[in-house]
Coordinates of C-alpha atoms in Angstrom, one line a residue:
M1 CA -13.9 14.8 7.8
L2 CA -14.2 11.7 9.7
D3 CA -11.4 10.3 11.7
L4 CA -11.8 6.3 11.1
I5 CA -8.9 5.5 13.6
P6 CA -10.3 5.4 16.3
A7 CA -13.3 3.0 15.5
L8 CA -10.8 0.2 14.8
R9 CA -8.8 1.1 17.3
G10 CA -11.3 -0.2 19.3
R11 CA -10.7 -3.7 17.9
G12 CA -7.5 -4.5 19.7
A13 CA -4.4 -4.8 17.4
L14 CA -5.1 -3.7 14.2
R15 CA -3.8 -6.1 11.3
V16 CA -2.8 -4.7 8.3
L17 CA -2.8 -6.4 5.0
C18 CA -0.6 -4.9 2.0
V19 CA -0.8 -6.5 -0.9
G20 CA 1.2 -5.2 -4.2
A21 CA 1.9 -6.2 -7.4
H22 CA 5.8 -5.7 -7.7
C23 CA 8.4 -4.9 -5.3
D24 CA 8.4 -1.0 -4.1
D25 CA 4.6 -0.7 -5.1
I26 CA 3.3 -0.7 -1.7
E27 CA 5.8 1.2 -0.4
I28 CA 5.1 3.8 -3.1
G29 CA 1.2 3.6 -2.5
C30 CA 1.3 4.1 1.2
G31 CA 4.7 4.3 3.1
A32 CA 3.7 6.9 4.9
T33 CA 0.4 5.8 5.5
L34 CA 2.0 2.7 7.4
L35 CA 4.2 5.3 9.2
A36 CA 1.1 7.1 10.3
L37 CA -0.3 3.8 11.3
Q38 CA 2.0 3.2 13.6
E39 CA 2.3 6.0 15.3
R40 CA -1.6 6.7 15.9
A41 CA -3.3 2.9 15.7
G42 CA -1.6 1.8 19.3
R43 CA -1.1 -1.7 18.4
V44 CA -0.9 -2.7 15.0
Q45 CA 0.6 -5.5 13.1
I46 CA 1.6 -5.0 8.8
D47 CA 2.1 -7.4 6.8
W48 CA 2.6 -7.6 3.2
A49 CA 2.3 -9.7 0.0
I50 CA 4.1 -8.8 -3.1
L51 CA 3.4 -10.8 -6.3
S52 CA 6.2 -10.5 -8.5
G53 CA 10.2 -9.7 -7.7
S54 CA 13.5 -11.5 -8.6
E55 CA 15.8 -12.4 -6.0
Q56 CA 17.3 -9.1 -5.6
R57 CA 13.9 -7.2 -6.0
Q58 CA 12.5 -9.1 -3.1
R59 CA 15.9 -8.0 -0.8
E60 CA 15.3 -4.6 -1.6
S61 CA 11.8 -5.3 -0.6
R62 CA 12.8 -6.9 2.6
G63 CA 14.9 -3.5 3.3
A64 CA 11.8 -1.2 2.5
M65 CA 9.9 -3.0 4.5
T66 CA 12.3 -2.6 7.9
S67 CA 13.6 0.5 7.4
L68 CA 9.6 1.7 7.2
I69 CA 7.9 -0.8 9.9
G70 CA 9.3 -1.5 13.3
P71 CA 9.7 -4.8 14.8
K72 CA 7.0 -4.6 17.2
A73 CA 4.3 -4.2 14.5
R74 CA 6.6 -5.9 11.6
G75 CA 4.6 -9.0 10.1
N76 CA 5.1 -11.5 7.8
I77 CA 6.3 -10.8 3.9
R78 CA 5.4 -13.2 1.4
F79 CA 6.1 -13.4 -2.4
G80 CA 3.8 -14.9 -5.7
N81 CA 7.1 -15.4 -7.3
F82 CA 4.5 -14.3 -10.6
Q83 CA 6.5 -13.1 -13.9
D84 CA 6.3 -9.2 -13.7
G85 CA 4.3 -8.0 -16.2
R86 CA 2.3 -11.0 -17.0
L87 CA -0.2 -11.8 -14.1
P88 CA -3.3 -11.4 -16.1
A89 CA -2.0 -14.6 -18.2
Q90 CA -1.2 -16.6 -14.5
Y91 CA -5.0 -15.9 -13.7
R92 CA -5.4 -19.6 -12.2
E93 CA -2.3 -19.6 -10.0
V94 CA -2.6 -16.0 -9.0
K95 CA -5.6 -17.0 -7.7
E96 CA -4.7 -20.3 -5.8
F97 CA -2.4 -17.8 -4.7
F98 CA -4.8 -15.3 -3.2
E99 CA -6.8 -18.3 -1.3
S100 CA -3.8 -19.2 0.3
L101 CA -3.2 -16.0 1.5
K102 CA -6.8 -15.8 2.7
A103 CA -6.3 -18.6 5.0
L104 CA -3.1 -17.2 6.4
A105 CA -4.3 -13.2 7.1
R106 CA -7.4 -11.9 8.9
P107 CA -6.7 -8.4 8.4
D108 CA -9.4 -5.2 9.2
L109 CA -7.9 -3.0 7.1
I110 CA -6.3 -4.2 3.3
L111 CA -4.5 -1.8 1.0
C112 CA -3.7 -2.4 -2.7
H113 CA -3.8 -1.3 -6.0
E114 CA -6.4 0.7 -7.0
R115 CA -9.2 -0.3 -9.9
E116 CA -8.7 1.5 -12.2
D117 CA -4.9 1.4 -12.6
R118 CA -3.9 1.4 -16.0
H119 CA -0.9 -1.2 -15.3
Q120 CA -2.7 -4.8 -16.2
D121 CA -0.9 -6.5 -13.3
H122 CA -2.0 -3.8 -10.5
R123 CA -5.2 -4.2 -11.9
I124 CA -5.7 -8.3 -11.5
V125 CA -4.0 -7.5 -7.6
N126 CA -7.0 -5.4 -7.5
E127 CA -9.8 -7.9 -8.7
M128 CA -8.0 -10.5 -6.3
V129 CA -8.6 -8.7 -3.5
W130 CA -11.9 -7.9 -3.9
N131 CA -13.1 -11.5 -4.9
S132 CA -11.0 -12.7 -1.7
F133 CA -11.7 -10.5 0.5
R134 CA -15.3 -9.8 0.9
D135 CA -16.0 -8.8 4.3
H136 CA -13.1 -6.0 4.8
L137 CA -12.3 -3.0 4.9
V138 CA -10.2 -2.1 1.4
F139 CA -8.4 1.2 0.7
E140 CA -6.5 1.1 -3.1
Y141 CA -3.5 3.1 -3.6
E142 CA -2.4 4.8 -6.1
I143 CA 1.2 4.4 -8.3
P144 CA 2.3 7.4 -10.5
K145 CA 3.3 6.0 -13.8
W146 CA 4.2 7.4 -17.2
D147 CA 1.2 6.7 -19.0
G148 CA -1.2 8.9 -16.2
G149 CA -4.1 7.2 -14.7
L150 CA -4.6 9.1 -11.7
G151 CA -8.0 10.1 -10.6
Q152 CA -10.4 11.4 -7.7
P153 CA -9.3 9.4 -5.0
N154 CA -12.0 10.1 -1.6
V155 CA -9.8 8.9 1.5
Y156 CA -7.1 11.1 2.6
V157 CA -4.4 10.1 5.2
P158 CA -2.5 13.6 6.2
V159 CA 0.9 12.5 7.1
T160 CA 3.7 14.8 9.0
A161 CA 6.8 16.1 7.5
A162 CA 9.0 14.0 8.4
Q163 CA 7.0 10.5 7.6
A164 CA 6.9 12.0 4.3
Q165 CA 10.6 12.2 4.3
K166 CA 11.1 8.7 5.8
K167 CA 9.1 7.3 2.6
V168 CA 11.2 8.4 0.0
R169 CA 14.8 7.9 1.9
A170 CA 13.5 4.4 2.2
L171 CA 12.6 4.2 -1.4
L172 CA 15.4 5.6 -3.0
R173 CA 17.8 3.8 -0.7
A174 CA 16.4 0.2 -1.0
Y175 CA 15.6 0.5 -4.4
R176 CA 18.9 1.2 -6.1
T177 CA 17.0 -1.3 -8.9
Q178 CA 15.2 1.7 -9.8
S179 CA 17.7 4.3 -9.9
N180 CA 17.7 4.4 -13.9
R181 CA 14.1 5.0 -13.9
D182 CA 13.6 8.7 -14.4
W183 CA 10.4 8.9 -12.6
F184 CA 11.5 7.3 -9.6
T185 CA 12.6 10.4 -7.5
A186 CA 12.6 12.2 -4.5
E187 CA 10.4 14.9 -6.3
T188 CA 7.5 12.7 -7.7
F189 CA 7.0 11.1 -4.2
M190 CA 6.8 14.2 -2.3
A191 CA 4.9 16.2 -5.2
M192 CA 2.0 13.0 -5.0
L193 CA 2.0 14.0 -1.0
R194 CA 2.3 17.7 -1.9
L195 CA -0.7 17.4 -4.2
R196 CA -3.0 15.0 -2.0
G197 CA -2.3 17.4 1.0
I198 CA -3.5 20.6 -0.7
E199 CA -7.1 18.1 -1.6
C200 CA -7.6 17.3 2.3
R201 CA -5.7 20.7 3.9
A202 CA -3.4 18.2 5.5
P203 CA -1.6 20.3 8.6
S204 CA 1.7 19.5 7.0
G205 CA 0.7 20.2 3.4
L206 CA 1.4 16.5 2.4
A207 CA -1.1 13.1 2.4
E208 CA -1.4 9.9 0.8
A209 CA -4.7 8.9 -0.5
F210 CA -7.1 6.0 -1.9
Y211 CA -10.7 4.7 -2.9
G212 CA -12.7 3.4 -0.5
R213 CA -15.3 1.8 -2.6
K214 CA -17.7 0.3 0.9
L215 CA -17.8 1.5 3.3
R216 CA -20.0 0.6 6.1
I217 CA -21.6 2.8 9.1
S218 CA -22.1 0.4 11.9
R219 CA -23.2 3.2 14.8
F220 CA -22.1 7.2 15.0

């Protein structure tokens, strides 16, 4: 397997933009990867963009970001304030949000929802990312849900046990509003990490997985 970090690191500070339809999506999809990037990539700046969420959920997101992203790497967090579950019906406004985001962000790496995700909000976020950021490296993360939809990712980020556990703690401590959901458990999140760790033979047995639609190889 090829290691991508050296190529990214050669460009100075690594700028990462994480995009989620809802508060908690980013942490579920790539929380451990963000911890790994901070340890492996040297200088890094991580920005978040979240399209929906009540004031309480937004406070939870800020708390989770503080837990996962160190002060030196912590960038901006921006909320779209769109209606949860109705992003396709707000297409024009969502497009304007992404246009404004494009004007502010110059990321080296974008982490967003997977294209075939069965949640309508997740799919529209993916579409907008690809429409707005046409010359960027995009990795699409996965979210477990009751209606399934998990596929066969092709990009893996091995993580340590400590990183995996820190991700899970951040989710469970920050998102008290989700504690009544039967899938929002440490067992769910660790099971995903373990499954993807098996698939890529991660040294710790744990990994997060993504979909890479386009990769350009400039040199070997």
